[in-house]
mmCIF file of C-alpha atoms in Angstrom:
data_model
loop_
_atom_site.group_PDB
_atom_site.id
_atom_site.type_symbol
_atom_site.label_atom_id
_atom_site.label_comp_id
_atom_site.label_asym_id
_atom_site.label_seq_id
_atom_site.Cartn_x
_atom_site.Cartn_y
_atom_site.Cartn_z
ATOM 1 C CA MET A 1038 94.137 76.776 56.578
ATOM 2 C CA GLU A 1039 94.997 80.288 55.430
ATOM 3 C CA ALA A 1040 91.624 81.653 56.603
ATOM 4 C CA THR A 1041 92.156 80.177 60.069
ATOM 5 C CA LYS A 1042 95.517 81.940 60.324
ATOM 6 C CA GLU A 1043 93.953 85.249 59.237
ATOM 7 C CA ILE A 1044 91.148 84.837 61.776
ATOM 8 C CA LYS A 1045 93.694 84.196 64.529
ATOM 9 C CA ILE A 1046 95.644 87.307 63.532
ATOM 10 C CA LEU A 1047 92.462 89.390 63.399
ATOM 11 C CA HIS A 1048 91.416 87.994 66.781
ATOM 12 C CA TYR A 1049 94.812 88.927 68.249
ATOM 13 C CA VAL A 1050 94.627 92.456 66.793
ATOM 14 C CA LEU A 1051 91.117 92.978 68.180
ATOM 15 C CA ILE A 1052 92.213 91.810 71.628
ATOM 16 C CA MET A 1053 95.156 94.235 71.520
ATOM 17 C CA ILE A 1054 92.886 97.130 70.507
ATOM 18 C CA MET A 1055 90.449 96.288 73.303
ATOM 19 C CA GLY A 1056 93.319 96.131 75.796
ATOM 20 C CA ILE A 1057 94.587 99.536 74.743
ATOM 21 C CA GLN A 1058 91.067 100.983 74.961
ATOM 22 C CA LEU A 1059 90.575 99.546 78.457
ATOM 23 C CA SER A 1060 93.935 100.955 79.511
ATOM 24 C CA PHE A 1061 92.906 104.451 78.415
ATOM 25 C CA THR A 1062 89.509 104.036 80.066
ATOM 26 C CA PHE A 1063 91.008 102.997 83.402
ATOM 27 C CA LYS A 1064 93.555 105.822 83.274
ATOM 28 C CA LYS A 1065 90.735 108.298 82.700
ATOM 29 C CA LEU A 1066 88.661 106.786 85.519
ATOM 30 C CA ASN A 1067 91.651 106.970 87.867
ATOM 31 C CA LYS A 1068 92.167 110.626 86.938
ATOM 32 C CA ILE A 1069 88.497 111.365 87.637
ATOM 33 C CA GLU A 1070 88.758 109.574 90.988
ATOM 34 C CA ASP A 1071 91.862 111.604 91.894
ATOM 35 C CA ASP A 1072 90.083 114.838 90.930
ATOM 36 C CA ILE A 1073 87.124 113.918 93.141
ATOM 37 C CA ASP A 1074 89.433 113.072 96.058
ATOM 38 C CA ASN A 1075 91.244 116.403 95.665
ATOM 39 C CA SER A 1076 87.942 118.284 95.546
ATOM 40 C CA LEU A 1077 86.733 116.528 98.693
ATOM 41 C CA ASP A 1078 89.993 117.357 100.469
ATOM 42 C CA ASN A 1079 89.631 121.017 99.473
ATOM 43 C CA MET A 1080 86.019 121.133 100.656
ATOM 44 C CA SER A 1081 86.994 119.514 103.950
ATOM 45 C CA THR A 1082 89.717 122.120 104.471
ATOM 46 C CA GLN A 1083 87.291 124.931 103.661
ATOM 47 C CA LEU A 1084 84.717 123.524 106.081
ATOM 48 C CA ASP A 1085 87.343 123.376 108.819
ATOM 49 C CA GLU A 1086 88.129 127.044 108.181
ATOM 50 C CA VAL A 1087 84.435 127.969 108.333
ATOM 51 C CA TYR A 1088 83.942 126.073 111.606
ATOM 52 C CA SER A 1089 87.001 127.793 113.040
ATOM 53 C CA LYS A 1090 85.624 131.218 112.088
ATOM 54 C CA VAL A 1091 82.230 130.344 113.568
ATOM 55 C CA ASP A 1092 83.954 129.336 116.814
ATOM 56 C CA ASP A 1093 85.847 132.644 116.834
ATOM 57 C CA ILE A 1094 82.606 134.580 116.326
ATOM 58 C CA GLU A 1095 80.845 132.639 119.089
ATOM 59 C CA THR A 1096 83.771 133.285 121.429
ATOM 60 C CA HIS A 1097 83.696 136.990 120.594
ATOM 61 C CA ILE A 1098 79.924 137.210 121.174
ATOM 62 C CA THR A 1099 80.215 135.345 124.477
ATOM 63 C CA ARG A 1100 82.941 137.736 125.697
ATOM 64 C CA ARG A 1101 80.879 140.804 124.760
ATOM 65 C CA ARG A 1102 77.879 139.529 126.725
ATOM 66 C CA LYS A 1103 79.915 139.212 129.945
#
């Protein structure tokens, strides 16, 4: 009977450790996902700026040709 109680306690402790580990893993994955989203937002903003500059250059070239 005593061994069964010890096994149950050990089982409970292992489940708690696994839960804590999964919690840290998911927090880290969420942080990585947020970092990727922020990087994509920054790249999108930079691309918009590049396209705007290209449009300005094309407009300038078109005006000079006239």
